[in-house]
Short mmCIF file of C-alpha atoms and ligand atoms in Angstrom, two decimals:
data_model
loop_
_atom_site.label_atom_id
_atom_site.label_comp_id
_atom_site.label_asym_id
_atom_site.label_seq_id
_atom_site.Cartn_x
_atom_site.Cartn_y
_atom_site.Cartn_z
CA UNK A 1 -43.73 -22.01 19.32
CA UNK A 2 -42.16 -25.18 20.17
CA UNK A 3 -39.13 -25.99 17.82
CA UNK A 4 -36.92 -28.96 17.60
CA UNK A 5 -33.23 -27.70 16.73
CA UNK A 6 -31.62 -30.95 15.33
CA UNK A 7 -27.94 -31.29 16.77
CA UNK A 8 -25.64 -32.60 14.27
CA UNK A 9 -22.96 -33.14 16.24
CA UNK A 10 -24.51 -36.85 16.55
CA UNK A 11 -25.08 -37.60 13.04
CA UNK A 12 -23.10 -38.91 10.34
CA UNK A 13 -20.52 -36.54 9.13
CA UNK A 14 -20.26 -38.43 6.25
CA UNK A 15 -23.40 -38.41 5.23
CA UNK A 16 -24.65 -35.23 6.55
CA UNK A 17 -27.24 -33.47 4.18
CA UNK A 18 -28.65 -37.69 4.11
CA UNK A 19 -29.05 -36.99 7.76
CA UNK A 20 -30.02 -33.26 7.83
CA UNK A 21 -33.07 -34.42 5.65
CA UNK A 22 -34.93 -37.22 7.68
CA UNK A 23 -34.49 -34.74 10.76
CA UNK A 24 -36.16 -32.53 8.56
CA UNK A 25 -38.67 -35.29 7.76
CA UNK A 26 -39.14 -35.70 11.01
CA UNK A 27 -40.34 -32.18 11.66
CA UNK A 28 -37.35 -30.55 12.71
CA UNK A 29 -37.56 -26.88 11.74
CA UNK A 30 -33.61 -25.45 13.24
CA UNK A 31 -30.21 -27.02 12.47
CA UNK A 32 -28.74 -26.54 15.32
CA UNK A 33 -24.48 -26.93 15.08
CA UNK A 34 -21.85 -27.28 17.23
CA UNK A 35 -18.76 -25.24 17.03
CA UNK A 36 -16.08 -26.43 19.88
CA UNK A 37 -11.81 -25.23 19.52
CA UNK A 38 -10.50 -27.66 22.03
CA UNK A 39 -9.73 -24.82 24.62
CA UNK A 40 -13.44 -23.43 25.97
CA UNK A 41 -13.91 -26.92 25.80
CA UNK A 42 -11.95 -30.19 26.18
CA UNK A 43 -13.11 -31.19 22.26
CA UNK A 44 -12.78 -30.41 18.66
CA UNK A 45 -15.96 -30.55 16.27
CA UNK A 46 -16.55 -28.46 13.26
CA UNK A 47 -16.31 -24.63 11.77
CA UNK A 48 -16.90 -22.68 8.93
CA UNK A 49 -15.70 -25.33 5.79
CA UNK A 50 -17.91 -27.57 6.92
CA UNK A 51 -20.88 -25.08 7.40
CA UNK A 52 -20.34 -23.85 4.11
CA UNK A 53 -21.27 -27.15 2.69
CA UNK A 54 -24.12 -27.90 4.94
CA UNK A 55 -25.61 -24.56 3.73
CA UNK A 56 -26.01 -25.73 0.10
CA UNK A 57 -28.08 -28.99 1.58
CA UNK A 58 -30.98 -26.98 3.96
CA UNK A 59 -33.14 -24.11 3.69
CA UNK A 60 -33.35 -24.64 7.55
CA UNK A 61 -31.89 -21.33 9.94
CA UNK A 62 -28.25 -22.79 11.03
CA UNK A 63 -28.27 -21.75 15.00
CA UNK A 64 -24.44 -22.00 15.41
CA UNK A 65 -23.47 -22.56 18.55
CA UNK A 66 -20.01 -21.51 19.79
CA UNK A 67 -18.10 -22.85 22.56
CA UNK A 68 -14.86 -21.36 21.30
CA UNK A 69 -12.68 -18.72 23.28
CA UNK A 70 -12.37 -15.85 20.54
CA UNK A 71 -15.97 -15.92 19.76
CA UNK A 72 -15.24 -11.93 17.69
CA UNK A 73 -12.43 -13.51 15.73
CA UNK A 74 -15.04 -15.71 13.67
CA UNK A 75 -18.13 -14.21 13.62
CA UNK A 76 -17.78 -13.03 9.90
CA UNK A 77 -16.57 -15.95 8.57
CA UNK A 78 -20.15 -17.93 10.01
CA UNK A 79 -21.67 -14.96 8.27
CA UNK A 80 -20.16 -15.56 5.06
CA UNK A 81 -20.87 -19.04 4.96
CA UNK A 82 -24.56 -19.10 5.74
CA UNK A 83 -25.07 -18.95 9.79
CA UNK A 84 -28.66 -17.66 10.88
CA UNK A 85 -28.23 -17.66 14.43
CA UNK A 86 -24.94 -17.15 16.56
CA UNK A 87 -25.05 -18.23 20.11
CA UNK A 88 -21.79 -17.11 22.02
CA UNK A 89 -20.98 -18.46 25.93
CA UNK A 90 -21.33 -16.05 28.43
CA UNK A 91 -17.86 -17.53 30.11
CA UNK A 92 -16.05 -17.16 27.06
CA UNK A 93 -16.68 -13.18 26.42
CA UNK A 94 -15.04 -10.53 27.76
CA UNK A 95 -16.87 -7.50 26.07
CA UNK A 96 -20.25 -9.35 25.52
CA UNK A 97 -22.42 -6.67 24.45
CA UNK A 98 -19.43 -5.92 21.79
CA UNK A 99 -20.00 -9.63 20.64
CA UNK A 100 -23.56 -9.11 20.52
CA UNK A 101 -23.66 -6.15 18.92
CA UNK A 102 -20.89 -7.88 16.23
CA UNK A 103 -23.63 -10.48 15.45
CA UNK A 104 -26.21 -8.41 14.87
CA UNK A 105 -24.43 -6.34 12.15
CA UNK A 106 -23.39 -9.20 10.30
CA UNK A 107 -26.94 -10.06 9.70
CA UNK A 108 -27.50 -12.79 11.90
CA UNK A 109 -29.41 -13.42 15.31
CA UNK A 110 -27.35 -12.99 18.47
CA UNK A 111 -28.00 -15.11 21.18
CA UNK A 112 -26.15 -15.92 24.11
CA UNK A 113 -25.63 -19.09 26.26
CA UNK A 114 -24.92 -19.89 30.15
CA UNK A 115 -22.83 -22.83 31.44
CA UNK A 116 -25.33 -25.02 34.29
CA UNK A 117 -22.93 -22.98 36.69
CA UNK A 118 -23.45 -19.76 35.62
CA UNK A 119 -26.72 -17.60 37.09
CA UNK A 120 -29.35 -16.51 35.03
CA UNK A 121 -28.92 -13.18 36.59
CA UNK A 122 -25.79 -12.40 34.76
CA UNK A 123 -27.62 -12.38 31.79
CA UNK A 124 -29.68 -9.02 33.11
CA UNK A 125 -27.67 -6.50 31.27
CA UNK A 126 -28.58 -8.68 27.53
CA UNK A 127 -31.74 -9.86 27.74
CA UNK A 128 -32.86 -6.88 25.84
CA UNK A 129 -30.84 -7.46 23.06
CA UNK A 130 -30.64 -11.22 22.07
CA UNK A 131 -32.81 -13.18 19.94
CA UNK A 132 -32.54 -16.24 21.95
CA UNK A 133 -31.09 -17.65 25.41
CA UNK A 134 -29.78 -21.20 25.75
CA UNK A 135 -29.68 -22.35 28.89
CA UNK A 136 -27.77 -25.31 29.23
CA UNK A 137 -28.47 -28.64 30.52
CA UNK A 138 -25.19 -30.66 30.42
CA UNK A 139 -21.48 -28.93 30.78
CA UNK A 140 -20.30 -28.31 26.97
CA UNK A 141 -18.08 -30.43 25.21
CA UNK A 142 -20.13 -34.14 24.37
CA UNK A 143 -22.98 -35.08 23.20
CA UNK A 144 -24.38 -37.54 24.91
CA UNK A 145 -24.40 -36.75 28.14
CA UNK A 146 -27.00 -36.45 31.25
CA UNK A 147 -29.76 -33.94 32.00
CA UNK A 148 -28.51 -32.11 35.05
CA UNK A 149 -32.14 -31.93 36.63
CA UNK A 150 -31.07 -28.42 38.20
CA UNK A 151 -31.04 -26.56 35.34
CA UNK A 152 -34.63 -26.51 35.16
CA UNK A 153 -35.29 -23.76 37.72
CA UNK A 154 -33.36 -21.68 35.68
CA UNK A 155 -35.34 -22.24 32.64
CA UNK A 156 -37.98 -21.13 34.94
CA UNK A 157 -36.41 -18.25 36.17
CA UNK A 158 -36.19 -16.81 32.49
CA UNK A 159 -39.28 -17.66 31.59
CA UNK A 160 -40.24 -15.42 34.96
CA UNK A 161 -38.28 -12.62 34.29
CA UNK A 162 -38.89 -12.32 30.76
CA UNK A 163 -42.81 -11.95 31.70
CA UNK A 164 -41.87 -9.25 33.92
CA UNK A 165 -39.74 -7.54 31.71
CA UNK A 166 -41.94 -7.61 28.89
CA UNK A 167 -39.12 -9.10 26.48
CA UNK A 168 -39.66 -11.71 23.53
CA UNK A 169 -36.32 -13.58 23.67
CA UNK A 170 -36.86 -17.49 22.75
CA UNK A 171 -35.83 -19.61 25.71
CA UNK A 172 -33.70 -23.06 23.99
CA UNK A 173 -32.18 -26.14 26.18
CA UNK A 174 -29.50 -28.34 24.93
CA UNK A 175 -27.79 -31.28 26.22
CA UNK A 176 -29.60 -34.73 27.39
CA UNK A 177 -32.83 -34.05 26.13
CA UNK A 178 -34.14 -36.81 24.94
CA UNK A 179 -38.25 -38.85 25.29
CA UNK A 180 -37.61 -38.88 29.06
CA UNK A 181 -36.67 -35.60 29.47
CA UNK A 182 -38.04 -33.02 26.95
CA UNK A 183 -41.66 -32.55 28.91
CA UNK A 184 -39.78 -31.24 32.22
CA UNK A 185 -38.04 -28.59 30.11
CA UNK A 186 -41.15 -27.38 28.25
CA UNK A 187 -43.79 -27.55 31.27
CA UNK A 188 -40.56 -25.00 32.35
CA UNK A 189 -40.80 -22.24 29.40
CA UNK A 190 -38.42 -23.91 27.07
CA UNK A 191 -39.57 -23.52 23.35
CA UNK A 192 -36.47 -24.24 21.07
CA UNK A 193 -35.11 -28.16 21.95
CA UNK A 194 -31.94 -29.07 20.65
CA UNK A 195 -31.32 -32.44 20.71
CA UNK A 196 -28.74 -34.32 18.91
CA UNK A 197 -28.45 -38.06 20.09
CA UNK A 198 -32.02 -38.88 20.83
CA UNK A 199 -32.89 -37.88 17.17
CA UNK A 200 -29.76 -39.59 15.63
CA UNK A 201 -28.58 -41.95 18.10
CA UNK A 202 -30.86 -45.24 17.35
CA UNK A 203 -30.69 -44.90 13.43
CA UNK A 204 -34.12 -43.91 13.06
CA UNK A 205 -34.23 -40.04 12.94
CA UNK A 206 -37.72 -39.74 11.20
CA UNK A 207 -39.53 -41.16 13.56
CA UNK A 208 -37.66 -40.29 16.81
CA UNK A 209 -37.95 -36.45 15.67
CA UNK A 210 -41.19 -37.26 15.28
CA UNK A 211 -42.05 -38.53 18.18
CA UNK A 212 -39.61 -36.04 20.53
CA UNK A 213 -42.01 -33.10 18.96
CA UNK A 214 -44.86 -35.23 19.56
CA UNK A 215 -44.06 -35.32 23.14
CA UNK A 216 -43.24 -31.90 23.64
CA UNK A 217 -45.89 -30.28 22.12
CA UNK A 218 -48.43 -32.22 24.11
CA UNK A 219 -46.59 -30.90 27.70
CA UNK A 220 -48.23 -27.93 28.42
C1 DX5 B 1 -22.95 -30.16 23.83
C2 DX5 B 1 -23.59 -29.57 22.61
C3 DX5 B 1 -24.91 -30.15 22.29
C4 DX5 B 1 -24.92 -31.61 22.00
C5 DX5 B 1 -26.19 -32.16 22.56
O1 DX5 B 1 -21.81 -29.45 24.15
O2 DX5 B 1 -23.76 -28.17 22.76
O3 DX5 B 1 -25.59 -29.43 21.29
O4 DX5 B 1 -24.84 -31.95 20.65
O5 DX5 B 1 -26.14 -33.52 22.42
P1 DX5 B 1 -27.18 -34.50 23.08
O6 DX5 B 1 -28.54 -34.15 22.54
O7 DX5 B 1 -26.67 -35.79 22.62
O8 DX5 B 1 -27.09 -34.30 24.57
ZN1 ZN B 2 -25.10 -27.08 21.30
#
């Protein structure tokens, strides 16, 4: 099922749970939050104080996304404060079935995420046990930034291999997906969009989630 996972990282941090609801409004069904240390990536965002508030302002799943370099070091602190979903970056973990695995027995849904440079094929080994794969479509760090067109053939190359394999992962993009770009990444298997300034970017989340969905449910 097609998803939009609402990226926070562009809205208001002062009035979060103001914005969290018209992207709700809007039809958006995953808050999707970005978790960046300032050494995986050249930026600091938000962690687990913040979290802890959002998660007294949506029922929504929380898909945290980390692009931080001790990904183990944390994980049961997002558990504690409400996470659903933990994605971890393939680049960033040394034992990543151990991460994985850490995930899961907090209680939350593992997932795991590769850089536009990294090969879908590293991910063989995982597939098996993840809940979702995000395949991303800028270089971490900024919102804001351009669809790298290339990535595509990798969302097709998961969406390949998990027919083959017979798996049920859910395949999620992030990073420049916006009205122009969200029908190339579902016509290529993606199901869970996260999008952060093309739903809060032009003040008018309601309708812009509205009307990303609308889009991307009429690709196929
Ligand atoms: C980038 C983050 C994204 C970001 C996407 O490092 O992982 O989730 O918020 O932002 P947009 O939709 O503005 O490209
Ligand atoms: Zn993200």
């Amino acid at each position: 099922m097609t998803e939009l996972c609402f990226s926070i990282l562009a809205a208001d941090f002062a009035h979060l749970a103001d914005d969290v609801a018209k992207a709700t409004e809007g039809g958006g069904t995953v808050v999707h939050f970005d978790v960046m240390d300032g050494v995986f990536v050249p930026n600091i965002s938000i962690g687990p104080p913040v979290l802890k508030s959002l998660r007294k302002a949506t029922s929504l799943p929380i898909d945290c996304h980390l692009m931080i370099a001790n990904a183990d070091a944390y994980i049961p602190a997002f558990a504690d404060n409400g996470a659903n979903w933990v994605s971890v970056q393939w680049e960033a973990c040394r034992h990543l079935n151990r991460t994985l695995d850490l995930i899961q027995k907090h209680g939350m849904k593992a997932g795991v995420v590769i850089n536009p440079a990294t090969p879908v094929g590293f991910l063989d080994e995982v597939l098996d046990m993840v809940h979702h794969v995000l395949v991303m479509t800028v270089n971490p760090g900024f919102g804001g930034q351009a669809f790298i067109p290339g990535t595509l053939k990798k969302v097709e190359k998961l969406a390949a291999l998990r027919k083959e394999r017979g798996l049920d992962f859910r395949i999620q993009v992030d990073g420049g997906i916006d009205h122009e770009t969200v029908q190339s990444v579902v016509k290529a298997g993606a199901e869970l969009l996260v999008a952060g300034t093309s739903v809060f970017g032009r003040g008018t989340p309601v309708e812009d989630a509205k009307s990303l969905l609308e889009l991307a449910r009429t690709a196929r």
